[in-house]
Coordinates of C-alpha atoms in Angstrom, one line a residue:
M1448 CA 0.0 0.0 0.0
L1449 CA 1.5 3.3 -1.0
K1450 CA 0.6 6.2 1.2
I1451 CA 1.7 9.8 0.6
L1452 CA 1.4 12.5 3.3
F1453 CA 2.0 16.2 2.6
I1454 CA 3.0 18.1 5.7
F1455 CA 3.6 21.8 6.0
F1456 CA 5.8 23.3 8.7
P1457 CA 5.3 27.0 9.4
G1458 CA 8.3 28.3 11.4
I1459 CA 11.1 30.7 12.2
E1460 CA 12.6 33.0 9.7
D1461 CA 16.0 32.1 8.2
D1462 CA 18.4 34.6 6.6
D1463 CA 18.7 32.6 3.4
K1464 CA 15.4 33.1 1.6
N1465 CA 16.4 31.1 -1.5
K1466 CA 16.9 27.8 0.4
T1467 CA 14.5 25.0 -0.2
S1468 CA 13.8 22.7 2.6
N1469 CA 11.4 20.1 1.2
S1470 CA 11.9 16.7 2.8
L1471 CA 10.9 13.3 1.7
G1472 CA 10.5 10.4 4.1
L1473 CA 10.3 6.8 2.9
A1474 CA 9.3 4.0 5.2
M1475 CA 10.4 0.6 3.8
E1476 CA 7.8 -1.8 5.1
G1477 CA 8.3 -4.6 2.6
K1478 CA 4.8 -6.2 2.8
N1479 CA 3.0 -2.9 1.9
G1480 CA 5.5 -1.5 -0.5
I1481 CA 6.8 2.0 0.5
N1482 CA 5.0 4.6 2.5
M1483 CA 5.9 8.2 1.7
A1484 CA 5.7 11.5 3.6
I1485 CA 6.5 14.9 2.2
I1486 CA 7.3 18.0 4.3
K1487 CA 7.0 21.2 2.2
G1488 CA 9.4 23.9 3.1
D1489 CA 8.3 27.5 3.6
G1490 CA 10.8 29.9 1.9
G1491 CA 13.8 28.6 3.7
K1492 CA 12.2 28.9 7.2
K1493 CA 13.4 26.6 9.9
P1494 CA 10.8 24.1 11.2
N1495 CA 9.1 24.9 14.5
E1496 CA 8.3 21.6 16.2
L1497 CA 5.7 23.3 18.4
N1498 CA 3.6 24.3 15.5
E1499 CA 3.3 21.5 13.0
E1500 CA 0.1 20.7 11.0
I1501 CA -0.9 18.3 8.2
L1502 CA -1.6 20.4 5.2
L1503 CA -2.9 17.5 3.1
K1504 CA -3.2 13.8 3.7
K1505 CA -3.7 11.4 0.8
N1506 CA -3.8 7.6 1.3
Y1507 CA -3.6 5.3 -1.7
Q1508 CA -5.8 2.6 -0.1
N1509 CA -7.8 2.0 -3.3
L1510 CA -6.2 -0.6 -5.6
E1511 CA -7.3 1.2 -8.8
E1512 CA -5.8 4.5 -7.6
L1513 CA -2.5 2.7 -6.8
I1514 CA -2.6 1.2 -10.3
Q1515 CA -2.8 4.6 -11.8
V1516 CA 0.2 5.8 -9.9
L1517 CA 2.4 2.8 -10.7
M1518 CA 1.1 2.1 -14.2
A1519 CA -0.1 5.4 -15.5
D1520 CA 1.2 4.7 -19.0
S1521 CA -0.1 1.1 -19.2
K1522 CA -2.7 0.3 -21.9
D1523 CA -3.5 -3.1 -20.3
D1524 CA -7.1 -3.9 -19.3
N1525 CA -7.9 -3.6 -15.6
S1526 CA -7.6 -7.3 -14.7
L1527 CA -4.1 -7.5 -16.2
K1528 CA -3.1 -4.3 -14.4
V1529 CA -4.2 -5.9 -11.1
A1530 CA -2.2 -9.0 -11.9
K1531 CA 0.9 -6.9 -12.7
L1532 CA 0.5 -4.7 -9.6
N1533 CA 0.4 -7.7 -7.3
R1534 CA 3.6 -9.0 -9.0
L1535 CA 5.2 -5.6 -8.2
K1536 CA 4.1 -5.9 -4.6
V1537 CA 5.4 -9.4 -4.4
L1538 CA 8.8 -8.5 -5.9
M1539 CA 9.0 -5.4 -3.6
E1540 CA 8.4 -7.6 -0.5
L1541 CA 10.8 -10.2 -1.7
S1542 CA 13.5 -7.6 -2.6
M1543 CA 13.3 -6.0 0.8
K1544 CA 13.9 -9.3 2.5
M1545 CA 16.8 -10.3 0.2
V1546 CA 18.6 -7.0 -0.5
G1547 CA 22.2 -7.0 0.7
R1548 CA 22.2 -10.7 1.6
K1549 CA 24.2 -13.6 0.3
Y1550 CA 22.5 -16.7 -1.0
K1551 CA 24.0 -18.9 1.7
D1552 CA 22.8 -16.6 4.4
I1553 CA 19.2 -17.4 3.5
S1554 CA 18.4 -20.8 5.1
N1555 CA 16.5 -23.5 3.2
E1556 CA 13.5 -23.1 5.5
E1557 CA 13.4 -19.3 5.0
R1558 CA 13.9 -19.7 1.3
N1559 CA 11.0 -22.1 1.1
T1560 CA 8.8 -19.8 3.1
L1561 CA 9.7 -16.8 1.0
E1562 CA 9.0 -18.7 -2.3
L1563 CA 5.7 -20.0 -1.0
E1564 CA 4.5 -16.5 0.0
A1565 CA 5.6 -15.0 -3.3
N1566 CA 4.1 -17.6 -5.5
R1567 CA 0.7 -17.7 -3.9
Y1568 CA -0.2 -14.5 -5.9
H1569 CA 0.4 -16.3 -9.1
T1570 CA -2.7 -18.5 -8.4
T1571 CA -5.1 -15.6 -7.8
Y1572 CA -3.6 -13.2 -10.3
P1573 CA -2.3 -15.2 -13.3
L1574 CA -0.7 -13.5 -16.3
P1575 CA -1.6 -14.7 -19.9
G1576 CA 0.1 -18.0 -20.8
E1577 CA 0.8 -19.1 -17.2
L1578 CA 0.0 -22.7 -16.2
I1579 CA -2.9 -23.2 -13.7
P1580 CA -2.9 -25.0 -11.3
L1581 CA 0.7 -24.5 -10.3
E1582 CA 1.7 -28.2 -10.3
E1583 CA 4.3 -30.1 -12.1
T1584 CA 5.6 -33.7 -12.0
D1585 CA 9.2 -34.4 -10.8
E1586 CA 11.6 -37.0 -12.1
K1587 CA 10.0 -39.7 -9.9
G1588 CA 6.5 -39.0 -11.1
N1589 CA 5.4 -37.3 -7.9
K1590 CA 3.3 -34.1 -8.2
R1591 CA 4.8 -31.0 -6.6
V1592 CA 4.1 -27.3 -6.5
R1593 CA 5.6 -25.4 -9.4
M1594 CA 7.3 -22.2 -8.3
P1595 CA 7.4 -19.5 -11.1
L1596 CA 9.3 -17.3 -8.6
K1597 CA 12.4 -18.8 -7.1
I1598 CA 15.4 -17.6 -5.1
V1599 CA 18.6 -18.6 -6.9
D1600 CA 22.3 -18.5 -6.4
E1601 CA 24.2 -16.3 -8.8
E1602 CA 27.9 -16.2 -8.0
G1603 CA 27.1 -16.2 -4.3
A1604 CA 24.5 -13.4 -4.5
A1605 CA 20.8 -14.1 -4.0
K1606 CA 18.7 -13.3 -7.0
I1607 CA 15.0 -13.7 -8.0
D1608 CA 14.3 -16.0 -10.9
I1609 CA 11.0 -15.6 -12.8
N1610 CA 9.8 -18.6 -14.9
A1611 CA 13.5 -19.5 -15.6
K1612 CA 13.5 -16.5 -18.0
Y1613 CA 14.4 -13.5 -16.0
R1614 CA 16.9 -12.8 -13.2
I1615 CA 16.2 -9.9 -10.9
D1616 CA 18.7 -8.4 -8.5
P1617 CA 16.8 -7.3 -5.4
G1618 CA 18.8 -4.0 -5.2
D1619 CA 18.2 -3.2 -8.8
F1620 CA 14.5 -3.8 -8.5
L1621 CA 14.4 -1.7 -5.3
T1622 CA 16.0 1.1 -7.3
I1623 CA 13.5 0.9 -10.2
Y1624 CA 10.5 0.7 -7.9
T1625 CA 11.7 3.6 -5.6
K1626 CA 12.6 5.8 -8.6
R1627 CA 9.0 5.5 -10.0
L1628 CA 7.5 6.5 -6.7
I1629 CA 9.9 9.4 -6.2
N1630 CA 9.2 10.7 -9.7
H1631 CA 5.5 10.5 -8.9
A1632 CA 6.0 12.5 -5.7
E1633 CA 7.9 15.2 -7.6
D1634 CA 5.5 15.4 -10.5
S1635 CA 2.4 15.5 -8.4
T1636 CA 3.7 18.2 -6.0
G1637 CA 6.0 20.2 -8.2
L1638 CA 8.6 20.0 -5.5
E1639 CA 12.3 19.1 -5.4
F1640 CA 13.6 17.4 -2.3
D1641 CA 16.8 18.6 -0.7
N1642 CA 16.9 15.7 1.7
I1643 CA 15.5 12.1 1.7
T1644 CA 15.4 9.9 4.8
V1645 CA 14.7 6.2 4.7
T1646 CA 13.6 4.0 7.6
V1647 CA 14.7 0.4 7.9
P1648 CA 14.1 -2.3 10.6
A1649 CA 16.7 -2.0 13.4
A1650 CA 17.5 -5.7 13.0
Y1651 CA 18.9 -5.1 9.5
G1652 CA 22.7 -5.5 9.4
T1653 CA 25.3 -3.3 7.8
M1654 CA 25.1 -4.8 4.3
Q1655 CA 21.3 -4.6 4.1
R1656 CA 21.4 -0.9 5.2
E1657 CA 24.1 -0.1 2.7
A1658 CA 22.3 -1.9 -0.1
I1659 CA 19.0 0.0 0.6
K1660 CA 20.9 3.3 0.9
N1661 CA 22.7 2.7 -2.5
S1662 CA 19.4 1.8 -4.2
V1663 CA 17.5 4.9 -3.0
N1664 CA 20.5 7.1 -3.8
E1665 CA 20.6 5.7 -7.3
A1666 CA 16.8 6.1 -7.7
A1667 CA 17.0 9.7 -6.6
N1668 CA 20.2 10.5 -8.4
R1669 CA 22.0 11.7 -5.3
D1670 CA 24.5 10.5 -2.7
D1671 CA 23.2 11.9 0.6
V1672 CA 20.1 9.8 1.5
N1673 CA 19.8 9.3 5.3
I1674 CA 19.2 5.9 6.9
L1675 CA 17.0 5.9 10.1
T1676 CA 15.8 2.9 12.1
R1677 CA 12.1 2.4 12.5
P1678 CA 12.1 2.6 16.3
V1679 CA 13.7 6.1 16.2
A1680 CA 11.1 7.2 13.6
A1681 CA 8.4 5.9 15.8
A1682 CA 9.7 7.7 18.9
V1683 CA 10.1 11.0 17.0
I1684 CA 6.6 11.0 15.4
L1685 CA 4.9 10.0 18.7
N1686 CA 6.7 12.8 20.6
N1687 CA 5.9 15.3 17.8
Q1688 CA 2.2 14.4 17.9
R1689 CA 2.0 14.8 21.6
M1690 CA 3.8 18.1 21.7
A1691 CA 1.4 19.4 19.1
Q1692 CA -1.5 18.3 21.4
G1693 CA 0.2 19.6 24.6
H1694 CA 0.3 16.0 25.9
A1695 CA 2.0 15.6 29.3
M1696 CA 4.1 12.6 28.1
A1697 CA 5.8 14.7 25.5
L1698 CA 8.3 15.9 28.2
P1699 CA 9.7 18.8 26.1
N1700 CA 12.2 19.7 28.9
G1701 CA 13.0 16.4 30.5
E1702 CA 14.5 13.0 30.0
S1703 CA 12.5 9.8 29.2
F1704 CA 13.3 6.2 28.5
K1705 CA 11.1 4.3 26.1
V1706 CA 11.1 0.7 24.8
V1707 CA 10.1 0.5 21.1
F1708 CA 9.0 -3.0 20.0
D1709 CA 8.8 -3.7 16.3
M1710 CA 7.8 -6.9 14.4
T1711 CA 7.9 -6.7 10.6
E1712 CA 7.1 -9.5 8.2
A1713 CA 10.5 -11.1 8.7
S1714 CA 12.1 -9.5 11.7
L1715 CA 11.6 -8.8 15.4
D1716 CA 13.5 -6.3 17.5
S1717 CA 13.2 -4.2 20.7
S1718 CA 15.1 -0.9 21.3
V1719 CA 15.5 1.2 24.3
I1720 CA 15.6 4.9 23.4
R1721 CA 16.5 7.8 25.7
T1722 CA 15.0 11.2 24.8
R1723 CA 16.2 14.5 26.1
D1724 CA 14.4 17.8 25.8
A1725 CA 12.5 16.3 22.8
K1726 CA 15.5 17.0 20.6
D1727 CA 18.0 14.3 21.5
F1728 CA 17.1 10.7 20.6
Q1729 CA 19.7 8.2 21.7
V1730 CA 19.3 4.4 21.2
M1731 CA 20.7 2.8 24.3
A1732 CA 20.4 -0.8 23.2
N1733 CA 18.8 -3.0 20.5
V1734 CA 18.1 -6.7 20.5
G1735 CA 17.0 -8.1 17.1
D1736 CA 16.2 -11.3 15.4
T1737 CA 15.5 -12.2 11.8
S1738 CA 14.2 -15.7 12.4
F1739 CA 10.7 -14.6 13.5
G1740 CA 8.2 -12.2 12.0
V1741 CA 4.5 -11.4 11.5
H1742 CA 4.4 -14.1 8.8
D1743 CA 5.0 -16.7 11.5
V1744 CA 2.0 -15.5 13.5
D1745 CA -0.2 -15.7 10.4
Q1746 CA 1.1 -19.1 9.5
R1747 CA 0.3 -20.5 13.0
I1748 CA -3.3 -19.4 12.6
I1749 CA -3.5 -20.8 9.1
E1750 CA -2.1 -24.1 10.2
Y1751 CA -4.6 -24.3 13.1
I1752 CA -7.6 -23.7 10.8
I1753 CA -6.3 -26.3 8.3
N1754 CA -5.7 -28.9 11.0
E1755 CA -9.1 -28.3 12.7
K1756 CA -10.9 -28.6 9.4
A1757 CA -9.0 -31.8 8.6
K1758 CA -9.8 -33.3 12.0
R1759 CA -13.5 -32.7 11.5
E1760 CA -13.3 -34.2 8.0
N1761 CA -11.1 -37.1 9.3
K1762 CA -8.2 -36.1 7.0
D1763 CA -4.6 -35.3 7.6
G1764 CA -4.2 -31.6 7.3
K1765 CA -0.5 -31.3 8.0
K1766 CA 0.7 -32.4 4.6
S1767 CA -1.5 -29.9 2.7
A1768 CA -0.6 -27.1 5.1
A1769 CA 3.1 -27.4 4.3
R1770 CA 3.2 -26.6 0.6
N1771 CA -0.2 -26.1 -1.0
V1772 CA -0.1 -22.7 -2.5
E1773 CA -3.8 -22.4 -3.2
I1774 CA -4.7 -23.4 0.4
V1775 CA -2.3 -20.9 1.9
N1776 CA -3.6 -18.2 -0.4
A1777 CA -7.2 -18.9 0.3
Y1778 CA -6.6 -18.6 4.1
A1779 CA -4.3 -15.6 4.0
S1780 CA -7.1 -13.1 3.5
L1781 CA -9.2 -14.9 6.1
V1782 CA -6.5 -14.8 8.7
Q1783 CA -6.0 -11.0 8.3
S1784 CA -9.7 -10.5 8.9
I1785 CA -9.5 -12.9 11.9
K1786 CA -6.6 -11.0 13.4
H1787 CA -8.3 -7.6 12.9
N1788 CA -11.6 -8.6 14.4
T1789 CA -10.1 -10.6 17.2
A1790 CA -8.0 -7.5 18.2
E1791 CA -11.2 -5.4 18.1
T1792 CA -13.8 -7.7 19.8
G1793 CA -11.7 -10.4 21.5
A1794 CA -13.0 -13.4 19.6
V1795 CA -14.4 -14.5 16.2
T1796 CA -16.1 -17.6 14.9
V1797 CA -15.0 -19.2 11.7
D1798 CA -17.4 -21.4 9.6
L1799 CA -15.1 -24.3 8.4
A1800 CA -17.7 -25.3 5.8
T1801 CA -17.5 -21.9 4.0
M1802 CA -14.1 -20.9 5.3
S1803 CA -15.4 -17.5 6.3
E1804 CA -16.2 -15.7 9.6
S1805 CA -19.6 -16.7 10.9
D1806 CA -22.5 -14.4 11.4
G1807 CA -22.9 -13.9 15.1
K1808 CA -26.6 -14.0 14.8
K1809 CA -26.9 -17.5 13.3
Q1810 CA -27.2 -20.7 15.4
R1811 CA -23.9 -22.4 16.1
S1812 CA -23.1 -25.6 14.3
D1813 CA -20.4 -28.3 14.3
N1814 CA -18.5 -26.4 11.6
D1815 CA -18.0 -23.4 13.8
L1816 CA -14.4 -22.8 15.2
L1817 CA -13.9 -20.2 17.9
I1818 CA -10.7 -18.2 17.8
N1819 CA -9.9 -15.7 20.5
K1820 CA -7.0 -13.6 21.7
N1821 CA -6.0 -16.1 24.4
L1822 CA -5.9 -18.9 21.9
I1823 CA -3.6 -17.0 19.6
S1824 CA -1.3 -15.4 22.3
R1825 CA -1.1 -18.3 24.8
T1826 CA -1.3 -21.4 22.6
L1827 CA -0.8 -21.0 18.9
C1828 CA 1.9 -18.3 19.2
K1829 CA 3.0 -18.8 22.7
D1830 CA 6.7 -19.3 21.9
I1831 CA 6.8 -16.3 19.4
Y1832 CA 5.2 -14.0 22.0
S1833 CA 7.4 -15.3 24.8
W1834 CA 10.4 -14.7 22.5
A1835 CA 9.2 -11.1 21.9
L1836 CA 8.9 -10.5 25.7
T1837 CA 12.4 -11.9 26.1
H1838 CA 13.7 -9.4 23.6
I1839 CA 12.1 -6.5 25.5
E1840 CA 13.7 -7.8 28.8
K1841 CA 17.1 -8.2 27.1
S1842 CA 17.0 -4.7 25.6
I1843 CA 16.3 -3.1 29.0
S1844 CA 19.1 -5.2 30.6
Q1845 CA 21.6 -4.3 27.8
A1846 CA 20.7 -0.6 28.1
D1847 CA 22.0 -0.9 31.7
I1848 CA 18.9 0.6 33.2
S1849 CA 16.2 -0.9 35.4
E1850 CA 12.6 -1.6 34.5
Q1851 CA 11.6 1.2 36.8
D1852 CA 13.4 3.7 34.5
I1853 CA 11.2 2.8 31.6
D1854 CA 8.4 5.4 31.1
E1855 CA 6.6 3.9 28.2
I1856 CA 6.5 0.9 25.8
I1857 CA 5.8 1.7 22.2
I1858 CA 4.5 -0.9 19.7
I1859 CA 5.0 -0.2 16.0
G1860 CA 1.9 -1.3 14.1
S1861 CA -1.8 -1.9 15.0
P1862 CA -3.1 -4.2 17.7
S1863 CA -4.2 -6.6 15.0
K1864 CA -0.6 -7.3 14.0
M1865 CA -0.2 -9.6 17.1
P1866 CA -3.6 -10.1 18.7
G1867 CA -3.3 -10.6 22.5
F1868 CA 0.2 -9.2 22.7
Y1869 CA -0.9 -5.9 24.2
E1870 CA -2.6 -7.9 27.0
L1871 CA 0.6 -9.9 27.7
L1872 CA 2.6 -6.7 27.8
K1873 CA 0.1 -5.2 30.3
E1874 CA 0.4 -8.3 32.5
T1875 CA 4.2 -8.2 32.4
Y1876 CA 4.5 -4.4 32.8
P1877 CA 1.3 -3.4 34.6
K1878 CA 2.5 0.1 35.6
K1879 CA 3.8 1.1 32.1
Q1880 CA 2.1 3.2 29.5
I1881 CA 1.7 1.2 26.3
S1882 CA 1.2 3.1 23.0
F1883 CA 0.9 2.2 19.4
V1884 CA 2.5 4.0 16.4
Y1885 CA 1.0 2.9 13.1
E1886 CA 3.1 1.9 10.1
D1887 CA 1.8 4.9 8.1
D1888 CA 3.3 7.4 10.5
L1889 CA 6.9 6.1 10.2
A1890 CA 7.5 7.9 6.9
V1891 CA 6.3 11.2 8.6
G1892 CA 8.9 10.5 11.4
A1893 CA 11.6 10.0 8.8
A1894 CA 10.7 13.2 7.0
I1895 CA 10.7 15.2 10.3
V1896 CA 14.1 13.8 11.3
G1897 CA 15.5 14.5 7.8
R1898 CA 14.5 18.2 7.9
K1899 CA 15.5 18.8 11.5
L1900 CA 18.9 17.2 10.9
K1901 CA 19.4 19.7 8.1
Y1902 CA 18.9 22.5 10.5
Q1903 CA 20.7 20.7 13.4
Q1904 CA 17.6 20.9 15.5
I1905 CA 17.7 17.2 16.4
K1906 CA 20.3 14.8 17.4
V1907 CA 19.9 11.1 16.7
T1908 CA 22.3 8.4 18.0
E1909 CA 21.9 4.8 16.8
V1910 CA 23.7 1.7 17.9
L1911 CA 25.4 -1.2 16.2
C1912 CA 22.9 -4.0 15.8
R1913 CA 25.5 -6.8 15.5
S1914 CA 29.1 -7.3 16.5
I1915 CA 31.7 -7.2 13.6
G1916 CA 35.1 -8.8 13.5
I1917 CA 37.8 -10.5 11.5
G1918 CA 37.9 -14.3 11.0
L1919 CA 41.2 -15.8 12.0
Y1920 CA 42.9 -18.8 10.5
T1921 CA 41.9 -20.8 13.5
G1922 CA 38.2 -20.3 12.6
V1923 CA 37.4 -18.0 15.5
I1924 CA 36.4 -14.3 15.2
S1925 CA 38.5 -11.5 16.6
Y1926 CA 35.8 -8.8 17.3
L1927 CA 36.6 -5.2 16.7
L1928 CA 33.1 -3.6 16.9
F1929 CA 30.6 -4.7 19.5
R1930 CA 26.9 -4.8 19.5
N1931 CA 25.1 -1.9 21.0
S1932 CA 28.1 0.4 20.7
A1933 CA 26.9 4.0 20.0
L1934 CA 27.4 5.1 16.4
P1935 CA 29.7 6.1 15.0
C1936 CA 32.2 3.7 16.5
I1937 CA 35.7 2.4 15.5
G1938 CA 37.7 -0.6 16.5
G1939 CA 41.1 -1.8 15.4
C1940 CA 43.7 -4.6 15.7
V1941 CA 47.2 -5.2 14.6
Y1942 CA 47.9 -8.1 12.2
S1943 CA 51.3 -9.6 11.2
T1944 CA 52.5 -11.3 8.1
L1945 CA 52.6 -15.1 8.3
V1946 CA 55.4 -15.7 5.7
D1947 CA 58.6 -14.0 4.6
D1948 CA 58.2 -11.2 2.0
Q1949 CA 54.4 -11.4 2.1
E1950 CA 53.0 -8.7 -0.2
T1951 CA 49.3 -8.9 0.5
M1952 CA 47.0 -9.8 3.4
V1953 CA 43.4 -11.0 3.0
L1954 CA 41.2 -10.5 6.0
D1955 CA 37.6 -11.9 6.1
V1956 CA 35.0 -9.8 7.8
Y1957 CA 32.0 -11.4 9.7
E1958 CA 28.9 -10.1 11.5
G1959 CA 27.3 -11.9 14.5
E1960 CA 27.6 -12.8 18.1
R1961 CA 28.9 -16.4 18.0
P1962 CA 32.7 -17.0 18.5
H1963 CA 33.1 -19.2 15.4
V1964 CA 32.9 -18.0 11.8
K1965 CA 30.6 -20.8 10.7
F1966 CA 27.9 -19.5 12.9
C1967 CA 28.2 -15.9 11.7
R1968 CA 27.3 -13.9 8.6
Y1969 CA 30.2 -13.4 6.1
L1970 CA 30.3 -9.8 5.0
G1971 CA 33.2 -9.8 2.6
E1972 CA 37.0 -9.4 2.6
V1973 CA 39.6 -6.7 2.9
T1974 CA 42.8 -7.2 1.0
V1975 CA 45.8 -5.1 2.2
L1976 CA 48.1 -4.5 -0.8
D1977 CA 51.8 -3.6 -1.3
L1978 CA 53.1 -4.6 2.1
P1979 CA 56.8 -3.9 2.6
K1980 CA 59.1 -6.9 2.4
G1981 CA 60.3 -8.5 5.6
Q1982 CA 60.5 -11.6 7.7
A1983 CA 57.3 -13.3 8.8
G1984 CA 55.9 -11.5 11.7
S1985 CA 58.0 -8.4 11.3
V1986 CA 55.6 -6.5 9.0
K1987 CA 52.6 -5.3 10.9
C1988 CA 49.4 -3.7 9.7
E1989 CA 46.8 -1.9 11.8
L1990 CA 43.3 -2.4 10.5
H1991 CA 40.4 -0.3 11.7
L1992 CA 36.8 -1.0 11.1
K1993 CA 34.6 2.1 11.4
M1994 CA 30.8 2.1 11.5
N1995 CA 29.3 5.4 10.6
S1996 CA 26.3 7.0 12.2
E1997 CA 23.9 5.1 9.8
G1998 CA 25.3 1.7 10.5
I1999 CA 27.4 1.4 7.3
L2000 CA 30.9 -0.1 7.4
E2001 CA 34.1 1.7 6.4
V2002 CA 37.7 0.4 6.5
V2003 CA 41.1 2.1 7.2
A2004 CA 44.5 0.3 7.1
K2005 CA 47.8 1.7 8.4
N2006 CA 51.5 0.7 8.4
M2007 CA 52.5 0.3 12.0
K2008 CA 56.1 1.5 11.4
T2009 CA 55.3 4.7 9.4
G2010 CA 51.8 5.4 10.5
M2011 CA 50.9 5.9 6.8
Q2012 CA 47.7 4.5 5.3
I2013 CA 48.2 1.3 3.3
Q2014 CA 46.5 0.8 0.0
F2015 CA 43.8 -1.9 0.2
S2016 CA 40.8 -3.2 -1.7
Q2017 CA 37.5 -4.3 -0.2
K2018 CA 34.9 -6.6 -1.6
F2019 CA 31.7 -6.7 0.5
I2020 CA 28.6 -8.5 -0.4
K2021 CA 26.1 -6.2 -2.1

């Protein structure tokens, strides 16, 4: 879903009347495409955070309207436009989850899940000439699901293969998609943007952040796009809204500690953020995980419905639940409705005969299946929700503060994202204020931060989400940068030659928390060139890894004797 918000900031006069200060915020949600927010400048005036108002709000919730934005020049009939649009959304979601990652870093289980989710749209929205149903026969004569979209290995990089005809690089697709939306924003408003800020999940590592930054820079034909984590954007927009309303929790002249919990389609993280005077937002700690996401919550509900239906029909539902694209697709829309209504009313009844929600007025039958918040939170998704609570506890602990110091817990998204999770949080932290920041508002937070950074009216300090180090010949990692270090940060170590007259030194860079390289993510290599000749061990090189304020890695190498920088090459995974 593309959402564009236009925001106007009246404010304080600036000496330079010719400045433009139009800001664009992009919230990279993956599942819903890209949300956008536009802050229109006012003749070079500085923004006044106490007097902000929405000039115009336009939400592209209507599918036909979204088609017109993305496919304005298309002459296809409407059904084909719908099919193509859903392919765009699928590719966008898939690209966001794959960008900046190596093929081997995507496990077989995750790859199967991603392919299953992507291919389900091909059943509902087929293009001309595609085979339906999506089945094929393997070499042993067994029927299996045919996957038009596959994740493939191309020289170590993960690419998207379509019908064995096209290979798409996730970063390239992200560039093309983003460029179309930025062009639409410029054409529809007549504005040029002097800063663009992009939000990403806090659990994204350095390579994913750099890949997204590079893609958006290329799309916008610039080199200064800002990267901001979703938790910071959430804290900023919530504080902004409260200050505009005169809310007591805005704390314009005080210090506050907030926990921001965020679960996206494929990641989960908890951040502790300290705010000072409403102008200084410092991430104290972040604990993230890319093995759980909203998709897992949806899948648990889908599997429960399938198995309950199979039990009542005396069938085995587990086999069909695993790989049947059409079944998963049929239940996906139902589960979204179940989650929404369960969050609203506490419980819903599903008619297994018609696979739809039952009318509350009709008499109950044997086909009725009751689903409530407790079932979802305490049975079906108990381990996922417990893991989420554990992340919140760890983030507080790693921020080196006590639970009593926390003023508020912020959840990104609506209550329907994780039905029953609010109640679990309330039980665990009964004295804490719990608030929601909706996904739509993250782009606004990004645009606000981008504009205020330009005028140095806000300070944002992020942390390193994963430790980074050098893999040694013994197979262990020598860590130079440590998780939850405030950004920017730098770490170095001295490395010696292993043989006489060694001319180059190749150092492998890894990301993760485990001590052995085989359990961590390989980022790439740094090759130190033109080392001076000498006996083994006598030539020493000092290597520094530097993480900038946006979580993007930089490298510096120095000769220990002369202190001069040594020439090197780096080859990181893009």
